[in-house]
PDB file of C-alpha atoms in Angstrom:
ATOM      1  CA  UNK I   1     -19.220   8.474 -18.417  1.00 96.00           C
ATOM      2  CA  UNK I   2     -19.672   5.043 -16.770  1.00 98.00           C
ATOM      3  CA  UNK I   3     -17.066   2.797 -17.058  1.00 98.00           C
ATOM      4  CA  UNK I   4     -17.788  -1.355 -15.798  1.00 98.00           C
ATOM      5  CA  UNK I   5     -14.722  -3.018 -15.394  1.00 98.00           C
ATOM      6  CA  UNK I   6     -15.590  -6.749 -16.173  1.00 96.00           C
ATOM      7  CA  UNK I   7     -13.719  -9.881 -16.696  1.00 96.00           C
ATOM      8  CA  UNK I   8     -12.732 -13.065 -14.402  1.00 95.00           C
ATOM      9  CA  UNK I   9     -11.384 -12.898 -11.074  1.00 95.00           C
ATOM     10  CA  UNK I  10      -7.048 -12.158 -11.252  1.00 95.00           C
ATOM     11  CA  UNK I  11      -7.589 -10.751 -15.186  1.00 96.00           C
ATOM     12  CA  UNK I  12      -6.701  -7.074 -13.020  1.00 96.00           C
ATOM     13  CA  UNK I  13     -10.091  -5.298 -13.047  1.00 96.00           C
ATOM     14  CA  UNK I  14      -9.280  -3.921  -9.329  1.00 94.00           C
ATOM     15  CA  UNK I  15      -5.543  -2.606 -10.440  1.00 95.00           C
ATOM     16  CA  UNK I  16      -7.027  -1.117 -13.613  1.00 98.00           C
ATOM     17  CA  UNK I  17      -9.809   0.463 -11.909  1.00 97.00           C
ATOM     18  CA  UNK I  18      -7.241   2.387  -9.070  1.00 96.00           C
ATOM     19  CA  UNK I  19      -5.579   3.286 -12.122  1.00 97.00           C
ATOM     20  CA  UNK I  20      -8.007   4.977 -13.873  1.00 97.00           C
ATOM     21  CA  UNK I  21      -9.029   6.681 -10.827  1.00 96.00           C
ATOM     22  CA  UNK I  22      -5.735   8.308 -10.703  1.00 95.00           C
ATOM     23  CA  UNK I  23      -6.145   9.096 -14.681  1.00 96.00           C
ATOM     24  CA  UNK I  24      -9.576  10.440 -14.917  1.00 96.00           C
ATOM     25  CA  UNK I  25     -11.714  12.632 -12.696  1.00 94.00           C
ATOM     26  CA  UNK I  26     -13.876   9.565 -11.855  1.00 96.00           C
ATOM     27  CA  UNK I  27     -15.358   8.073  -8.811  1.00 98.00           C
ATOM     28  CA  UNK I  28     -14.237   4.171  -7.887  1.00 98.00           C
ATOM     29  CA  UNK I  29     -16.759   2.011  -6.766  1.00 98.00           C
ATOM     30  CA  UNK I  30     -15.086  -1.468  -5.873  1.00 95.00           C
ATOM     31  CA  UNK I  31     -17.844  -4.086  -5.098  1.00 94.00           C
ATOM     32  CA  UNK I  32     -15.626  -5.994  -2.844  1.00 91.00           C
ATOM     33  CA  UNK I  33     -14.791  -2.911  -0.593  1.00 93.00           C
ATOM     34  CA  UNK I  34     -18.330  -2.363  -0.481  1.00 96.00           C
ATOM     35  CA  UNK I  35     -19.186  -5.353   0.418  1.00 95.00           C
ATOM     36  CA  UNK I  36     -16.480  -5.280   3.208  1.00 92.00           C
ATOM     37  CA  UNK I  37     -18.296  -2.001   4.584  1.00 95.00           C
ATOM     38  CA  UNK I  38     -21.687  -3.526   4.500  1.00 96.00           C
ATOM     39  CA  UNK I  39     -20.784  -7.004   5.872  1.00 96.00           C
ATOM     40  CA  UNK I  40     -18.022  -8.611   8.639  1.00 91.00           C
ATOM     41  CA  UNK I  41     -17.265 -11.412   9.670  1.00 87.00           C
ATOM     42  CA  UNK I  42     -19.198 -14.068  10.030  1.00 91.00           C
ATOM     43  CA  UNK I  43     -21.851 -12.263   7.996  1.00 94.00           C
ATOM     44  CA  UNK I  44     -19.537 -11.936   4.828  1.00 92.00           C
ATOM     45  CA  UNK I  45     -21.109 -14.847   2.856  1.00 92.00           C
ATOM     46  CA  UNK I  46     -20.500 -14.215  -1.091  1.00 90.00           C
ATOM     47  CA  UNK I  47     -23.079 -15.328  -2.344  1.00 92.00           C
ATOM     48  CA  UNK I  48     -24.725 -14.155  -5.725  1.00 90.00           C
ATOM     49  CA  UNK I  49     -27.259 -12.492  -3.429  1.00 94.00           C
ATOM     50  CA  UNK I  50     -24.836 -10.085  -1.450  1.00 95.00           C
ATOM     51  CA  UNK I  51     -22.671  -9.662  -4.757  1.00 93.00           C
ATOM     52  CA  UNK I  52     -26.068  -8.074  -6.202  1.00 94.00           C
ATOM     53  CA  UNK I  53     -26.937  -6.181  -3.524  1.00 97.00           C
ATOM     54  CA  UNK I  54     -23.536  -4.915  -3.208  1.00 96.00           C
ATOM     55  CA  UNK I  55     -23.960  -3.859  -7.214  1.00 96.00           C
ATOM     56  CA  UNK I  56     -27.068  -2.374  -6.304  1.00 97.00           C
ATOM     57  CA  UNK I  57     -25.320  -0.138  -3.492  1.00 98.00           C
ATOM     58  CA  UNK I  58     -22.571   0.607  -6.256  1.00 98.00           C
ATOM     59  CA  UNK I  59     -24.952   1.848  -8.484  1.00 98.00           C
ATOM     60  CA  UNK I  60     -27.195   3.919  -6.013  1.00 98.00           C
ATOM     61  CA  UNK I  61     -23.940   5.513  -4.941  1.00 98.00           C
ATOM     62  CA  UNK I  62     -23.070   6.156  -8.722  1.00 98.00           C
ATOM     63  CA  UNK I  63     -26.548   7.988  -9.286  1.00 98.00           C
ATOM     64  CA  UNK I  64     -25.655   9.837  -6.059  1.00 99.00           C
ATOM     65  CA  UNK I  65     -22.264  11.211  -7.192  1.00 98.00           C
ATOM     66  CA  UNK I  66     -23.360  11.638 -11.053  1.00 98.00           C
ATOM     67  CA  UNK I  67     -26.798  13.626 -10.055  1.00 97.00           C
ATOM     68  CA  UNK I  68     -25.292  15.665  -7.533  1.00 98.00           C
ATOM     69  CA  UNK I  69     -22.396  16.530  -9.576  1.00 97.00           C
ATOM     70  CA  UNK I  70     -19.701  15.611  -7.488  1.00 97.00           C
ATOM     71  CA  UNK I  71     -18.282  13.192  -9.740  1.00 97.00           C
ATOM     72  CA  UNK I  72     -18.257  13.875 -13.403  1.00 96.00           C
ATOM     73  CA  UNK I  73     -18.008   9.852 -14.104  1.00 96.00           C
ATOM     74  CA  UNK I  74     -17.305   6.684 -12.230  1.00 98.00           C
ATOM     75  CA  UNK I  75     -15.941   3.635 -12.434  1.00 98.00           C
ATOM     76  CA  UNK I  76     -17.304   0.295 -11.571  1.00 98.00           C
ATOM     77  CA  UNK I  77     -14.759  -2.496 -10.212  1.00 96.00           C
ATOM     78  CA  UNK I  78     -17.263  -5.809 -10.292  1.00 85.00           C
ATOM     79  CA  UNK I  79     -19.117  -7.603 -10.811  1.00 86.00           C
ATOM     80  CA  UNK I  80     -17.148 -10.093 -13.249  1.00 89.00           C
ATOM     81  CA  UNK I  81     -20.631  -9.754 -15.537  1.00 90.00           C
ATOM     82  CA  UNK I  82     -20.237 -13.377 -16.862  1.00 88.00           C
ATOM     83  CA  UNK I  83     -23.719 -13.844 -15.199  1.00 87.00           C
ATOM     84  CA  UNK I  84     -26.458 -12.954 -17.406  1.00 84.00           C
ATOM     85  CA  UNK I  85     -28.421  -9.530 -16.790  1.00 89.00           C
ATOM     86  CA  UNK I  86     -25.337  -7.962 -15.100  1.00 91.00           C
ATOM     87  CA  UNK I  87     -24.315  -5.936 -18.220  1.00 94.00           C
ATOM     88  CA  UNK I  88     -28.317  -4.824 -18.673  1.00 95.00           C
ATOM     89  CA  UNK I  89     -28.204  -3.529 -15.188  1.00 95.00           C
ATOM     90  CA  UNK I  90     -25.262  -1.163 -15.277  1.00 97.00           C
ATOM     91  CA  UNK I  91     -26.699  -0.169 -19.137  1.00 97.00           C
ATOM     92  CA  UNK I  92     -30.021   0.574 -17.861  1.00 97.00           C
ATOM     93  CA  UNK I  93     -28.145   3.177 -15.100  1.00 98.00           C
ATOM     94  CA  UNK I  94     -26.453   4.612 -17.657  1.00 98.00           C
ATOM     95  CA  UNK I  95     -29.380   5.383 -19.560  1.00 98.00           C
ATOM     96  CA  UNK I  96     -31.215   6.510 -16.510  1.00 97.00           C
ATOM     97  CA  UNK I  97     -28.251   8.774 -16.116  1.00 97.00           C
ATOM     98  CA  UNK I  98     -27.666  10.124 -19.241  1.00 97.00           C
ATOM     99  CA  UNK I  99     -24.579   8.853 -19.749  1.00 97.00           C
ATOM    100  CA  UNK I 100     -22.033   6.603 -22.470  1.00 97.00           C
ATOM    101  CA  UNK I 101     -21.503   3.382 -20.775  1.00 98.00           C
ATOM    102  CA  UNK I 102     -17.971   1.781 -21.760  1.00 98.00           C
ATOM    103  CA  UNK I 103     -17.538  -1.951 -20.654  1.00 98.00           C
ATOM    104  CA  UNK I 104     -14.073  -3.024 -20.283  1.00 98.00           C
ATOM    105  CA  UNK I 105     -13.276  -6.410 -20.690  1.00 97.00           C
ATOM    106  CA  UNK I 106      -9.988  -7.164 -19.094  1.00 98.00           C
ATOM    107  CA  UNK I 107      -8.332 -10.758 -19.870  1.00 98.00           C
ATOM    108  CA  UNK I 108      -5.145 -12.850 -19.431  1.00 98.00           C
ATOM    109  CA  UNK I 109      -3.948 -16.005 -19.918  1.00 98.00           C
ATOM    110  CA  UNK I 110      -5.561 -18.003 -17.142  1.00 97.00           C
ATOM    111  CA  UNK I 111      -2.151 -18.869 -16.034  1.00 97.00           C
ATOM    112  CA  UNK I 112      -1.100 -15.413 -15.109  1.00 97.00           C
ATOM    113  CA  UNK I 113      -5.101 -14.916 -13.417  1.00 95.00           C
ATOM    114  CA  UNK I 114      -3.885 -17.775 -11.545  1.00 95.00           C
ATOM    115  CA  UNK I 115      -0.384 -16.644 -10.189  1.00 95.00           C
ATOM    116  CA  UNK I 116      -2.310 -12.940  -9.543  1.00 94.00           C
ATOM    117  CA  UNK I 117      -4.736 -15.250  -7.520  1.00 94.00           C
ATOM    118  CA  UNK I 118      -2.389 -17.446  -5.948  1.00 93.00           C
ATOM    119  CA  UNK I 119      -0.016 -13.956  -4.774  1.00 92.00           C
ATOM    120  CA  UNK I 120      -3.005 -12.078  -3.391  1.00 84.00           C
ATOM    121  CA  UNK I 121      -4.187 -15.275  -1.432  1.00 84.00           C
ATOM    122  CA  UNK I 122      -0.567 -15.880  -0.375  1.00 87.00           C
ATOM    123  CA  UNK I 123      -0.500 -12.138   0.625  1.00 86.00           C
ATOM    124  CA  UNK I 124      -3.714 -11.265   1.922  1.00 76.00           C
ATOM    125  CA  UNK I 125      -3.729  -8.593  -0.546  1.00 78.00           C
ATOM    126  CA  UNK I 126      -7.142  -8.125  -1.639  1.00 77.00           C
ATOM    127  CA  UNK I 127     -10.195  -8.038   0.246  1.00 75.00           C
ATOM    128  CA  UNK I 128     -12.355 -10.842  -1.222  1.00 78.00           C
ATOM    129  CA  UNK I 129     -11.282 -13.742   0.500  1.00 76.00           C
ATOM    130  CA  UNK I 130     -13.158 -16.271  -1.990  1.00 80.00           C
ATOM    131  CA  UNK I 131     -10.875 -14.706  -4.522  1.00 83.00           C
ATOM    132  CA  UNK I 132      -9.294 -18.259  -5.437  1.00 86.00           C
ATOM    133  CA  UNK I 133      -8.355 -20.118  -8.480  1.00 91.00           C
ATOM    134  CA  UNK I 134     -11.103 -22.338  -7.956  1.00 90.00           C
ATOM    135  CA  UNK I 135     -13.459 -19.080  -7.956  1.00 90.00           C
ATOM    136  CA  UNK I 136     -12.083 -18.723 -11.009  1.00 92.00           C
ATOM    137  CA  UNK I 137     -12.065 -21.871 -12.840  1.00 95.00           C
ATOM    138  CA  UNK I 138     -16.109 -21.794 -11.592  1.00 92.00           C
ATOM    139  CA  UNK I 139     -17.061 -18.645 -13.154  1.00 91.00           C
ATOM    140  CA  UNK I 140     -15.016 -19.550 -16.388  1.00 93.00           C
ATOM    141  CA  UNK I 141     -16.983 -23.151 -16.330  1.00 94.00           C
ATOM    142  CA  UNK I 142     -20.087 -21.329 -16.070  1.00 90.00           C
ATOM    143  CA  UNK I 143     -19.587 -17.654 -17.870  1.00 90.00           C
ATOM    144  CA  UNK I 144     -21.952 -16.283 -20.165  1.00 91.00           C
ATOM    145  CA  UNK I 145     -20.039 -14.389 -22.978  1.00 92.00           C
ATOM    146  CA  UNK I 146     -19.980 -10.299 -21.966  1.00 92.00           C
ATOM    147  CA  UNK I 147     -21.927  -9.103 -24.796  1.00 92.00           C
ATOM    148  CA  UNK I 148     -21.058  -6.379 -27.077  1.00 91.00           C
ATOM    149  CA  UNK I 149     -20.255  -3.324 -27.538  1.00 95.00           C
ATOM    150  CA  UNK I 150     -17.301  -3.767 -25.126  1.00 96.00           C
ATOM    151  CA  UNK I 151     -13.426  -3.030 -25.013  1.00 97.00           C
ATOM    152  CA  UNK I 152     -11.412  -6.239 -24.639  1.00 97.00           C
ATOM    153  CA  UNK I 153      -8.154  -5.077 -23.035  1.00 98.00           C
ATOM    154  CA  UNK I 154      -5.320  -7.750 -22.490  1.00 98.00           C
ATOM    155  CA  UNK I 155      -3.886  -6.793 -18.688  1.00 98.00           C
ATOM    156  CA  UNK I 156      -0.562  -9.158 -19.204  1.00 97.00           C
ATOM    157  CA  UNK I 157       1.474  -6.259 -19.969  1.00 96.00           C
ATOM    158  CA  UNK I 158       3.314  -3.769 -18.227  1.00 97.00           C
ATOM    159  CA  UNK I 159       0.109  -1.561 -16.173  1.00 96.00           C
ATOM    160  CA  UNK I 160       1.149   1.587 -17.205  1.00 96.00           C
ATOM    161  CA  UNK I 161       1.004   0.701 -21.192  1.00 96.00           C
ATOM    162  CA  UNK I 162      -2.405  -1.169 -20.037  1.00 97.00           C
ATOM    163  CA  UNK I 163      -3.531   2.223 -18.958  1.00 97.00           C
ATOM    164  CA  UNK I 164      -2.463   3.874 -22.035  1.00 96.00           C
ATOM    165  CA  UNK I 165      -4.383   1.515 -24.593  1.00 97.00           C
ATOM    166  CA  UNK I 166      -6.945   1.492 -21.914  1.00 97.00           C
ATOM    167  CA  UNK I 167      -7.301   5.550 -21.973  1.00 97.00           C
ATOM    168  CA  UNK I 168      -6.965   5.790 -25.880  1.00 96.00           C
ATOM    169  CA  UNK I 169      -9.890   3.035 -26.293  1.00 96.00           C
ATOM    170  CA  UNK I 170     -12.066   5.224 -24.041  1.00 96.00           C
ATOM    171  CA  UNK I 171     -11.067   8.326 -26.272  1.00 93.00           C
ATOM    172  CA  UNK I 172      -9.446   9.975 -23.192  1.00 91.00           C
ATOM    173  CA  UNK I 173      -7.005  12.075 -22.433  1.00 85.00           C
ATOM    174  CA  UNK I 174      -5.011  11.135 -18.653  1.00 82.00           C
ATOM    175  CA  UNK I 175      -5.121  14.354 -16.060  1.00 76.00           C
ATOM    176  CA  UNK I 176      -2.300  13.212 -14.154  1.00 65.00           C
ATOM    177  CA  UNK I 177       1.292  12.226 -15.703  1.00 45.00           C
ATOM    178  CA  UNK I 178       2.124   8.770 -15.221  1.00 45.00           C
ATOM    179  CA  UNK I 179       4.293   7.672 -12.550  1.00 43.00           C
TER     180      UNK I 179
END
């Protein structure tokens, strides 16, 4: 199983996707930590260009773990995939892969995306530093709809009942007891 975690920047694709891989014997492949291990300072530029080759590194590393069988499925934190083609890309590994891809759509009121934003910024919590409500108000202005089939989960709940819809859309059953 591949699962893309998609949606606009604060909407909690990074929480979900430590979440479920606590939940599920899946690989986590964060674009932005990737990116941070490919690129420092002053080379970091985020640009759509080192986003995609940061996807492509995601993916290679997904083929790696899925072929070899060390994971049994992964999990892919980023891209947003409001750009067109992103959805296609991670669809087309899956195919090459044999495997069911399930795209998660997480949303929020943009008012809560914008206090997660605003926190993280505040707190240096997470480790894309363009990460800002203006990133976010940008990628909204300009989003292609994520097209279907796709789970639209609402992540303005309490995480671990997010988890729990989460785990029944994907018809799973969680290998660890919630904390």
């Amino acid at each position: 199983m591949i699962v893309q975690l998609a949606g606009l920047p604060g909407t909690g694709k990074s929480t979900l996707a430590t979440e479920l891989g606590r939940h599920l014997p899946a690989a986590v492949l964060g674009k932005d930590h990737i990116r941070h291990a490919l690129f420092t300072n002053p080379y970091l530029t985020y640009s759509p260009a080192q986003d995609d080759l940061c996807i492509d590194v995601a993916h290679q590393a997904a083929a790696h773990l899925i072929d070899e069988g060390i994971a049994p499925a992964v999990v892919l934190d980023g891209p947003t995939c409001h750009r067109a083609g992103q959805i296609s890309r991670v669809a087309h590994l899956a195919d090459r892969l044999g495997r069911p891809l399930h795209v998660i759509e997480c949303v929020c009121p943009p008012a809560v995306a914008h206090a997660r934003l605003t926190q993280d910024q505040a707190e240096g919590t997470h480790p894309a530093a363009d990460r800002t409500v203006a990133l976010y108000q940008r990628i909204r202005a300009n989003a292609v709809p994520i097209p279907e089939p796709k789970i639209v989960l609402a992540t303005d709940t309490e995480l671990a009942a997010v988890v729990a819809r989460c785990l029944d859309r994907l018809g799973v059953t969680s290998r660890t007891a919630p904390s």
